[in-house]
Coordinates of C-alpha atoms and ligand atoms in Angstrom, one line a residue:
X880 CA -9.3 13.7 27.1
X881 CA -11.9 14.5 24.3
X882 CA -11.7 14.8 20.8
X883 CA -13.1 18.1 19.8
X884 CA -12.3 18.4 15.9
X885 CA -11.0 17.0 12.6
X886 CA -9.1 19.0 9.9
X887 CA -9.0 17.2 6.9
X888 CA -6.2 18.8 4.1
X889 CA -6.3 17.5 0.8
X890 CA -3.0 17.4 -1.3
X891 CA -1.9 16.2 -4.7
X892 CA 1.6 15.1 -4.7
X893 CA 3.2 14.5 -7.9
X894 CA 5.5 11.1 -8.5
X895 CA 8.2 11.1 -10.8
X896 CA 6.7 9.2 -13.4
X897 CA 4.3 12.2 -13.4
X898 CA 1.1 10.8 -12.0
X899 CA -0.2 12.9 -9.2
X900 CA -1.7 11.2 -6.4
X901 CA -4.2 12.9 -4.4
X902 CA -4.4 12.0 -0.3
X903 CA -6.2 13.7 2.9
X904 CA -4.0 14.5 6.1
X905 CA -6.0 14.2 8.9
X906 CA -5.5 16.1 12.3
X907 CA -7.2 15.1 15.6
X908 CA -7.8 17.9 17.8
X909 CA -8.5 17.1 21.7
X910 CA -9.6 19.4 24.7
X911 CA -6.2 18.7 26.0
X912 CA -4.2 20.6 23.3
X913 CA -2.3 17.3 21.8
X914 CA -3.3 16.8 18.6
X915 CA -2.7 13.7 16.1
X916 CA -2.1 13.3 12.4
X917 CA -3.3 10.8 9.7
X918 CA -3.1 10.2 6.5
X919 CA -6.2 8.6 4.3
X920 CA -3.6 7.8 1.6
X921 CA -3.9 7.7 -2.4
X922 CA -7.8 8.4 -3.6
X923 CA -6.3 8.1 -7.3
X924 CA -7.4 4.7 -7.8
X925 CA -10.5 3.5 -9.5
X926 CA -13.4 3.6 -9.4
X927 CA -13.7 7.2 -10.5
X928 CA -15.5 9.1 -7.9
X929 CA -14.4 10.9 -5.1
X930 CA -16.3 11.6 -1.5
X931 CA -17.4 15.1 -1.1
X932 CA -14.9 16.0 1.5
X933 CA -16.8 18.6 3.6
X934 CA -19.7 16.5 3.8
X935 CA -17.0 13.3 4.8
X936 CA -15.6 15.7 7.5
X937 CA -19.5 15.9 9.2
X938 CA -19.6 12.4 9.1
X939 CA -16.5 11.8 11.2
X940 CA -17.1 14.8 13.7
X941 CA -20.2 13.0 14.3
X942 CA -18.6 9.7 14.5
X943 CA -15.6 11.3 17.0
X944 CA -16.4 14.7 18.6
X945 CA -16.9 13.7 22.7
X946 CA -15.3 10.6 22.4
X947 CA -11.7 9.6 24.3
X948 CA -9.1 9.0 21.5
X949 CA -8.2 6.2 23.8
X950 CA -11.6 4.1 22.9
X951 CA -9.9 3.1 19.4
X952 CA -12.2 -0.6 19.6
X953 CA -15.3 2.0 20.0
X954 CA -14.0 4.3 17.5
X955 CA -13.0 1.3 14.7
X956 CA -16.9 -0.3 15.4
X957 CA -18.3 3.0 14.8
X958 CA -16.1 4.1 11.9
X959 CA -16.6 0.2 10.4
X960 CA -20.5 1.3 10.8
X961 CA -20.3 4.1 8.7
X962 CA -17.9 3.0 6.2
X963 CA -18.7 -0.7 5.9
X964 CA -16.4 -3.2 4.3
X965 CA -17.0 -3.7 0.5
X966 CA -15.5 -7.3 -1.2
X967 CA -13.4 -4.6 -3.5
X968 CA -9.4 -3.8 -3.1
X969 CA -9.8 -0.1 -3.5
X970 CA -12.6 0.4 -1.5
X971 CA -12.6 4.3 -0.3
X972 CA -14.1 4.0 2.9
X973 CA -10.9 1.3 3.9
X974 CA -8.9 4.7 3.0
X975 CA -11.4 7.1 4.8
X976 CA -11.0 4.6 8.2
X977 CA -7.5 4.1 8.1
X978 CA -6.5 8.1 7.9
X979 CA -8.6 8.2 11.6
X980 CA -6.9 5.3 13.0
X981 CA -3.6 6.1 12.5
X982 CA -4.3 9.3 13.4
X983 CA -5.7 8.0 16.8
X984 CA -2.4 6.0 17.2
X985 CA -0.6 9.0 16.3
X986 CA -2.4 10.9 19.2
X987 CA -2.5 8.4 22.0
X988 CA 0.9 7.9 21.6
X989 CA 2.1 11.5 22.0
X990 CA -0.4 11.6 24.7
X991 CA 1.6 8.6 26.6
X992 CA 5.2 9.5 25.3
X993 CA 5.7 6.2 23.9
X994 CA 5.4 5.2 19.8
X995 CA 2.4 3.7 17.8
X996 CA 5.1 0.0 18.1
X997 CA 4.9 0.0 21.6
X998 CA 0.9 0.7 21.5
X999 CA 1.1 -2.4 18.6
X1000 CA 2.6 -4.6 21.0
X1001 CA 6.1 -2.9 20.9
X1002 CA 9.3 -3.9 18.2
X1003 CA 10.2 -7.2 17.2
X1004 CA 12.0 -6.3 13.9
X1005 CA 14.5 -3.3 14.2
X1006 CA 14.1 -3.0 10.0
X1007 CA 11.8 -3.8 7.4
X1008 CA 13.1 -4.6 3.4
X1009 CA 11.1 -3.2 0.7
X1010 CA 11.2 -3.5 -2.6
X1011 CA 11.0 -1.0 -5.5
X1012 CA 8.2 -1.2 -8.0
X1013 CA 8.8 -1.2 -11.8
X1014 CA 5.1 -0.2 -13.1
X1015 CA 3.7 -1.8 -15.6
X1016 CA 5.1 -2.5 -19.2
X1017 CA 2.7 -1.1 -21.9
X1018 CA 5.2 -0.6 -24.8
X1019 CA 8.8 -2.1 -25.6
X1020 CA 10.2 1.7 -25.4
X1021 CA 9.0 1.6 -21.8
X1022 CA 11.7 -1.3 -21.1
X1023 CA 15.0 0.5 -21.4
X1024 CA 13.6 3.5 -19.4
X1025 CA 12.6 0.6 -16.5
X1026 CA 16.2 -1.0 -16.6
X1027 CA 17.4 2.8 -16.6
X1028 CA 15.3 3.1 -12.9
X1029 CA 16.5 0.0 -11.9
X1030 CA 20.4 1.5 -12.4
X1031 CA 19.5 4.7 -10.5
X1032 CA 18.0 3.2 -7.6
X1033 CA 20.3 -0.3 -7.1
X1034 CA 23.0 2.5 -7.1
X1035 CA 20.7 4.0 -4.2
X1036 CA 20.5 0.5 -2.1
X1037 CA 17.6 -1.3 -3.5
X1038 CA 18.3 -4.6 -4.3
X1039 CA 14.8 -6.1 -4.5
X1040 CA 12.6 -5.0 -7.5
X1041 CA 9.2 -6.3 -8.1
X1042 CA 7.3 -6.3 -11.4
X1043 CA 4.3 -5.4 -11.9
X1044 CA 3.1 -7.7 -15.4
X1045 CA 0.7 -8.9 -17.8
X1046 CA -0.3 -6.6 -20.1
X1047 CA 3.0 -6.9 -22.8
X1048 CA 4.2 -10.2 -22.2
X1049 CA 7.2 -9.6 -24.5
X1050 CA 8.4 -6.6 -22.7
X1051 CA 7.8 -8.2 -19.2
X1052 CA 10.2 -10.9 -20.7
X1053 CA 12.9 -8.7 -22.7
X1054 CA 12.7 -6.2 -19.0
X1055 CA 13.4 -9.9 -16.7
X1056 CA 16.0 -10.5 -19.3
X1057 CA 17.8 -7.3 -19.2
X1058 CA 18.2 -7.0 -15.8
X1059 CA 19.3 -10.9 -15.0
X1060 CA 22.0 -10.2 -17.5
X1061 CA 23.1 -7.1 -16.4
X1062 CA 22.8 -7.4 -12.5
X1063 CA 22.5 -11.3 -12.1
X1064 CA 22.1 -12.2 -8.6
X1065 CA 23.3 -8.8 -7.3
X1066 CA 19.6 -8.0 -8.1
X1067 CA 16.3 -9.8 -6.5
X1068 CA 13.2 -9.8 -8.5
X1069 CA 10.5 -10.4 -5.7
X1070 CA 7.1 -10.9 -7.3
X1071 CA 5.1 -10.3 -10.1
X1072 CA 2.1 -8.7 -9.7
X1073 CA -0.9 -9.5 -12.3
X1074 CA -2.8 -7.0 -10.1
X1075 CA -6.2 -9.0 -10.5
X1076 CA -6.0 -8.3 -14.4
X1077 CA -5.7 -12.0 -16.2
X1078 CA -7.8 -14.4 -15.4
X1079 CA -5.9 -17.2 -13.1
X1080 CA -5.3 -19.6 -16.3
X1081 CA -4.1 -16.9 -18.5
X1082 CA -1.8 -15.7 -15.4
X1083 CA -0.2 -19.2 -15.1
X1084 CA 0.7 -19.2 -19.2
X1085 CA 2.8 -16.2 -18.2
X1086 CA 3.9 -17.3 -15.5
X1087 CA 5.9 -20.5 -16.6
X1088 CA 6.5 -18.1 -19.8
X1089 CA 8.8 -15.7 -17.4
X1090 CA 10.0 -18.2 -15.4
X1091 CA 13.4 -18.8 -16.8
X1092 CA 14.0 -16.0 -14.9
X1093 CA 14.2 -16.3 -10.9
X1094 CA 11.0 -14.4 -9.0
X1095 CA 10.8 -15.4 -5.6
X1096 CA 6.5 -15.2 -5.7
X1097 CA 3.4 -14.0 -7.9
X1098 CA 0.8 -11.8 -6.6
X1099 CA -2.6 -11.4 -7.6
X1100 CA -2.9 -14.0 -10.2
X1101 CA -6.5 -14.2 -10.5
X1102 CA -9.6 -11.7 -10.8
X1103 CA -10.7 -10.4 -7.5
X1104 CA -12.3 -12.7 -5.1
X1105 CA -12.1 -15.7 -7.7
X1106 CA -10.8 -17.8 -4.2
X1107 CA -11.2 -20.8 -6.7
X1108 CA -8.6 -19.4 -9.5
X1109 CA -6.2 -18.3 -7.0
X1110 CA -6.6 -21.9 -5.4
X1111 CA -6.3 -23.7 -8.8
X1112 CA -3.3 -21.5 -9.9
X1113 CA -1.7 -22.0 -6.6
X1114 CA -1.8 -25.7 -7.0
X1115 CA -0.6 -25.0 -10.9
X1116 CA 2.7 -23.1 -10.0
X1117 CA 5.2 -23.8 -7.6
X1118 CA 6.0 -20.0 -7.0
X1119 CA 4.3 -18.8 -3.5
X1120 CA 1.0 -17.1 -4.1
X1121 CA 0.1 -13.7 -2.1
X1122 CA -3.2 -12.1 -2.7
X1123 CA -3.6 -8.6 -0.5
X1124 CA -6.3 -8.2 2.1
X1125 CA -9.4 -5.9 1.5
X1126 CA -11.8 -7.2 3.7
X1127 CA -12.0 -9.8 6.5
X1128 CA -14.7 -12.2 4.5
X1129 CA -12.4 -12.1 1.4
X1130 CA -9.0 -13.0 4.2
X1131 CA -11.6 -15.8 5.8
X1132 CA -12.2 -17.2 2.3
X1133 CA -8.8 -17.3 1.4
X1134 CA -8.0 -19.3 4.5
X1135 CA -10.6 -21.7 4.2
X1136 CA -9.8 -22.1 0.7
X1137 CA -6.2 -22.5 1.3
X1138 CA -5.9 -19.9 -2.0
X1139 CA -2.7 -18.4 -0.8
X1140 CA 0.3 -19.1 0.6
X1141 CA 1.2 -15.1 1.9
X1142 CA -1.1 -12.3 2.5
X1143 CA -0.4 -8.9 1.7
X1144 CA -1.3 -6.7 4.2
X1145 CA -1.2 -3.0 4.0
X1146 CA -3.6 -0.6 6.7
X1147 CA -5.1 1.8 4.0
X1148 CA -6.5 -1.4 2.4
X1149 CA -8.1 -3.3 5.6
X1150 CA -8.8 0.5 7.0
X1151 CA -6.6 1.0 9.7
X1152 CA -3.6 -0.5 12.2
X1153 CA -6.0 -1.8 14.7
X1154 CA -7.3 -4.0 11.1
X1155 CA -4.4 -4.3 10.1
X1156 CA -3.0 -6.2 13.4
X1157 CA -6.4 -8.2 13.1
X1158 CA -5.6 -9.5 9.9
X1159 CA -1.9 -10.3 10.7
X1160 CA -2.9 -12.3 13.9
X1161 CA -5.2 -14.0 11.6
X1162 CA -3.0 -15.2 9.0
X1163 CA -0.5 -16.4 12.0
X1164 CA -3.4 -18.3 13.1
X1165 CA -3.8 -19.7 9.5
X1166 CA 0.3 -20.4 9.5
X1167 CA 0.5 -18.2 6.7
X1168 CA 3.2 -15.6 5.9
X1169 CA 2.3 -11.7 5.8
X1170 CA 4.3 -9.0 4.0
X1171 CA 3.7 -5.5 3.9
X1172 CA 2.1 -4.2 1.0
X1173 CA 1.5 -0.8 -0.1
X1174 CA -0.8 1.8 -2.3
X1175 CA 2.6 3.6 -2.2
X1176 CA 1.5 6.0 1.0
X1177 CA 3.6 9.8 1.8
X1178 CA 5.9 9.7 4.8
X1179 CA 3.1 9.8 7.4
X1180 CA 1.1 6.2 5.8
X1181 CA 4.7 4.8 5.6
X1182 CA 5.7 5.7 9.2
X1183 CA 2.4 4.0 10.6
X1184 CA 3.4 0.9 8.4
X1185 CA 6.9 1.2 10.1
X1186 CA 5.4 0.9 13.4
X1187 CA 3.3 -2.0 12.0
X1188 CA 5.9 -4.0 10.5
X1189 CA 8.1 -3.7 13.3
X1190 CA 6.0 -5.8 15.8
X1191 CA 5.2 -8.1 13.0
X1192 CA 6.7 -12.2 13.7
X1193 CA 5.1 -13.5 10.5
X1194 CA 6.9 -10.4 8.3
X1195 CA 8.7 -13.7 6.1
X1196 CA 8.6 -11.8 2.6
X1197 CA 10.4 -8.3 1.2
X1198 CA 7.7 -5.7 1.5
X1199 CA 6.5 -3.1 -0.2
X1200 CA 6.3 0.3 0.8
X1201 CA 8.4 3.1 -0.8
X1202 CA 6.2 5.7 -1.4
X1203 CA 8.3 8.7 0.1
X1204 CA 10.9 7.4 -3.1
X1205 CA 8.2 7.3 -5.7
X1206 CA 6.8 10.5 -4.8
X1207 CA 8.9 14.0 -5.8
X1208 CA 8.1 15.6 -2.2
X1209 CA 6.1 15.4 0.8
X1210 CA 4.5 17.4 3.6
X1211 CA 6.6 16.5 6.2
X1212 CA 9.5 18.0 8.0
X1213 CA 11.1 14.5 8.7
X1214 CA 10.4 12.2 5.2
X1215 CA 11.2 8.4 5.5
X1216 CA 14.4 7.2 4.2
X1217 CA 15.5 4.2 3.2
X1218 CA 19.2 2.7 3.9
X1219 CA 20.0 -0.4 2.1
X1220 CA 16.9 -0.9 0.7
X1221 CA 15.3 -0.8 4.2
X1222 CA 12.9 0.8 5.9
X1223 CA 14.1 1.9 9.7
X1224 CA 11.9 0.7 12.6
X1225 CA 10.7 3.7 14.5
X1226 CA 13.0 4.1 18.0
X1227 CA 11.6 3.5 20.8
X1228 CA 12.1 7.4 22.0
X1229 CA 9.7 8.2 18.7
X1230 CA 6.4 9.3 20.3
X1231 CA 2.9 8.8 18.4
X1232 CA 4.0 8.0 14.9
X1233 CA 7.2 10.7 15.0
X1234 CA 6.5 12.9 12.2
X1235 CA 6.0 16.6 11.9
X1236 CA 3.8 18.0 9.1
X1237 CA 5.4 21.1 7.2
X1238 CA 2.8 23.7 6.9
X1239 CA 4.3 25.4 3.9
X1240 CA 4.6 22.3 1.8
X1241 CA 1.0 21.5 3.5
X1242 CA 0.1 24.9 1.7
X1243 CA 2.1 23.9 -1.2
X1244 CA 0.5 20.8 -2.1
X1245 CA -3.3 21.6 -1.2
X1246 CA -5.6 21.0 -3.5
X1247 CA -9.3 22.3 -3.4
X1248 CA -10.6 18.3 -3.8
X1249 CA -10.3 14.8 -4.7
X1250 CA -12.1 15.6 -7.6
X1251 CA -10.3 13.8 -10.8
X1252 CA -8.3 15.3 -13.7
X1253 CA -8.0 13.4 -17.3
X1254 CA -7.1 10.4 -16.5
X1255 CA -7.7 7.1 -18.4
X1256 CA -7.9 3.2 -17.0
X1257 CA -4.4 2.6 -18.0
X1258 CA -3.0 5.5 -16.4
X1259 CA -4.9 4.7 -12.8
X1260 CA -4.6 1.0 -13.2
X1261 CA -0.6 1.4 -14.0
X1262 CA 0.1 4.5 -11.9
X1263 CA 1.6 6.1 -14.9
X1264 CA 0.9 9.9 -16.3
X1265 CA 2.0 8.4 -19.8
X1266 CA -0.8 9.1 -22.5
X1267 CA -0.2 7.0 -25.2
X1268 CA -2.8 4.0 -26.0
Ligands
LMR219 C1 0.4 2.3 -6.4 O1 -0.3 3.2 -6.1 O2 1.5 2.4 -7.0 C2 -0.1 0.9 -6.0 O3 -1.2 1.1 -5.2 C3 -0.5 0.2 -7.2 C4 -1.3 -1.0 -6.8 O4 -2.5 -1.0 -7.0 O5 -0.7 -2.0 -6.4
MG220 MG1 -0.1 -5.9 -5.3

């Protein structure tokens, strides 16, 4: 079998807060008439340029016209060749190589009847918990409307919330205090997440500030790649530390640093499944925990995380991907769901990643580019459409 092209569809899918997140689905195309999708998921993250995509869709039939979808080690060098590794979270190429590779999962496994799991080493967990995300306090009005989501969607089954914190302290503390009062231990507050904003001193101030209140870890407490702040703060607080995984010399650092306790690992961040895996096995190796993370991906990025986290034996911590629940549709005929506040394994009968695009919302949803609309820092660092500063 030979692949012979690559479509690349890019849509902008509104979430509910009203931010619009724009992503590329990727089909594979083979001599053999089975085709695979992918999904390069959420370009709306800084910094604020986008690849050209008809010049990014040369680059990859270069990289896989000819080849056998089955050479994914071949494919992964070559794609890690032209879209090298940067030391930075967002890093658009991670994106560009993970929309190919689980596209390449999605295809091999059709192509052999069995699901991406079984190709990943087949399922160890039959469910993954996640976690809803309250985004980030700017204002005190924003609190009530944040206790408001966490109503609507503990009515819905989620029972684990994480906060994203630390830029209005006193609303990060009245939200915690609202919801321990009216939920108590009926709700679980998993992390907060300084998302690399404070530096790691300033993060653990805040830290024992909140921490009347019961949060099980803290993520990102430090500027990006600080290894020695995220060490220092870890030895600071007693909260577990998890820090996500952009590259493999930042995960190496971390290790031999002993800077975290839990990595976050999410395949649109390390560029792909077959990374993703890597980066798992390492941690394992390192005795560390993993959870899941997430740039909050449609239904296609969530299934391949599905098939991910269910082979996963070092998946100790509530993960984090809900982004069919953030978003207010998607192009799929089959959208995740979540039951409990989990996220179902993929059966074993799925083939490839088991989902179906839906040309008309395909059509629906297109947009000509990635090119960016008004947005400011705020609104891309704290996913928001809100335009007040
Ligand atoms: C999101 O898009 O909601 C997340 O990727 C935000 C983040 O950076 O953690
Ligand atoms: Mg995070």
């Amino acid at each position: 079998m030979k692949l012979t092209d690559i479509t690349l569809t890019v849509v902008g899918v509104p979430r509910h807060t009203g931010f619009v997140n724009k992503h590329i689905i990727v089909r594979l195309h083979t001599d053999e008439g089975v085709a695979g999708i992918g999904e390069m998921s959420d370009f709306s993250h800084l910094p604020r340029y986008a690849p050209d995509v008809k010049d990014l869709k040369r680059v990859l039939e270069q990289v896989l016209v000819g080849k056998n979808p089955f050479d994914i080690t071949l494919i992964n060098k070559e794609l890690l060749d032209n879209f090298p590794e940067a030391m930075y979270y967002y890093e658009k190429g991670s994106f560009i190589r993970n929309g190919v590779d689980n596209a390449l999962y999605d295809l091999c496994g059709k192509y052999l009847g069995v699901s991406a799991a079984d190709l990943l080493g087949g399922t160890y967990h039959d469910k993954i918990k996640v976690c809803y995300p309250i985004f980030r306090h700017r204002f005190m009005e924003e609190v009530e409307r944040n206790v408001e989501v966490v109503r609507q969607r503990f009515a819905e089954g989620f029972d684990v919330f994480r906060l994203y914190a630390g830029k209005n302290i006193e609303a990060d503390e009245a939200f915690l205090s609202a919801i321990h009062e009216e939920f108590g231990s009926r709700v679980t507050i998993k992390s907060l997440d300084f998302s690399h904003l404070l530096d790691w001193k300033e993060a653990a101030r805040v830290v024992k500030r909140l921490s009347n209140y019961p949060i099980e870890l803290i993520e990102s407490p430090a500027y990006q790649n600080d290894f020695d702040g995220l060490r220092h703060f870890r030895h600071k607080i007693d909260h577990p530390v998890s820090e996500h995984v952009w590259s493999f010399r930042q995960q190496f650092e971390m290790i031999k640093q002993e800077a975290v306790d839990i990595f976050n690992i999410s395949p649109v961040f390390i560029g792909g499944l077959t990374s993703a895996k890597k980066a798992v096995a390492a941690a394992d190796t390192a005795k560390k925990s993993c959870l899941l993370g997430t740039t909050q991906e449609l239904s296609i990025g969530t299934a391949a995380m599905a098939h991910l986290g269910s082979t996963m034996t070092n998946l100790d911590y509530t993960s984090d991907p809900t982004g069919p629940e953030l978003y207010v549709d998607d192009v799929v005929k089959d959208k995740i769901r979540y039951e409990n506040g989990y996220l179902q394994a993929p059966s074993r009968q799925t083939a490839g990643l088991g989902i179906e695009l839906d040309e008309t919302k395909i059509k629906h949803y297109a947009v000509p580019d990635l090119s960016w609309n008004d947005v400011t820092v705020h609104q891309l660092q704290d996913r928001t459409a809100g335009t007040k500063s």
